[in-house]
Amino acid sequence: MISKHPIIQEFPEYLEKIKQLNHDNEEFQVLLDSYHSLDSEIYKIETGEIPATDDTLTHLRKDRVFLKDEIFNFLKN
């Protein structure tokens, strides 16, 4: 099933911390914006809205996982 992966859905237990960090921490804001942009791009590729090779899609998915890990590191500290 093709769907977007909003960070709040990925980490619902950290909703308040996500809001607080997004408001107070510029580095977190950049990570979150990058994650959302990348997630949107992946979704557009998966739905056929924009063309891309399988290798490109795989690379973008790996980048999304990396950003998700970085965001999680912020949230657990």
Coordinates of C-alpha atoms in Angstrom, one line a residue:
M1 CA 0.0 0.0 0.0
I2 CA 1.3 3.4 -1.0
S3 CA 1.1 6.0 1.7
K4 CA 3.0 8.9 3.2
H5 CA 5.0 8.5 6.4
P6 CA 4.4 11.6 8.5
I7 CA 6.8 11.8 11.4
I8 CA 4.0 12.2 13.9
Q9 CA 2.6 8.9 12.7
E10 CA 6.0 7.3 13.0
F11 CA 6.5 8.6 16.6
P12 CA 3.0 9.3 18.0
E13 CA 4.3 9.0 21.6
Y14 CA 6.6 12.0 21.0
L15 CA 3.9 14.3 19.6
E16 CA 4.5 17.1 22.2
K17 CA 8.3 16.8 22.0
I18 CA 8.1 17.1 18.2
K19 CA 6.0 20.2 18.5
Q20 CA 8.3 21.7 21.1
L21 CA 11.5 20.9 19.1
N22 CA 10.0 22.2 15.9
H23 CA 9.2 25.4 17.6
D24 CA 12.5 25.8 19.6
N25 CA 15.3 24.0 17.7
E26 CA 16.5 25.2 14.3
E27 CA 18.5 22.1 13.6
F28 CA 15.4 19.9 14.3
Q29 CA 13.3 22.2 12.1
V30 CA 15.7 21.6 9.2
L31 CA 15.7 17.8 9.7
L32 CA 11.9 17.7 9.9
D33 CA 11.5 19.9 6.8
S34 CA 14.0 17.7 4.9
Y35 CA 12.1 14.6 6.1
H36 CA 8.7 15.9 5.0
S37 CA 10.1 17.0 1.6
L38 CA 11.8 13.7 1.0
D39 CA 8.7 11.8 2.1
S40 CA 6.5 13.8 -0.4
E41 CA 9.0 13.1 -3.2
I42 CA 9.0 9.4 -2.5
Y43 CA 5.2 9.4 -2.4
K44 CA 5.0 11.1 -5.8
I45 CA 7.4 8.6 -7.3
E46 CA 5.5 5.7 -5.8
T47 CA 2.2 7.0 -7.2
G48 CA 3.6 7.6 -10.6
E49 CA 3.3 11.4 -10.4
I50 CA 7.0 11.8 -11.2
P51 CA 9.2 9.2 -12.9
A52 CA 12.3 7.7 -11.3
T53 CA 14.3 4.5 -11.5
D54 CA 14.1 1.8 -8.9
D55 CA 17.7 2.7 -7.9
T56 CA 16.7 6.3 -7.3
L57 CA 13.7 5.3 -5.3
T58 CA 15.8 2.9 -3.2
H59 CA 18.3 5.6 -2.5
L60 CA 15.6 8.1 -1.5
R61 CA 14.1 5.6 0.9
K62 CA 17.5 5.0 2.5
D63 CA 17.8 8.8 2.9
R64 CA 14.4 8.9 4.6
V65 CA 15.4 6.2 7.0
F66 CA 18.6 8.2 7.8
L67 CA 16.6 11.3 8.5
K68 CA 14.1 9.4 10.6
D69 CA 16.9 8.0 12.7
E70 CA 18.4 11.5 13.2
I71 CA 14.9 12.8 14.2
F72 CA 14.5 9.9 16.7
N73 CA 17.9 10.8 18.2
F74 CA 16.6 14.2 18.9
L75 CA 13.4 12.9 20.4
K76 CA 15.0 10.4 22.8
N77 CA 17.4 12.9 24.3

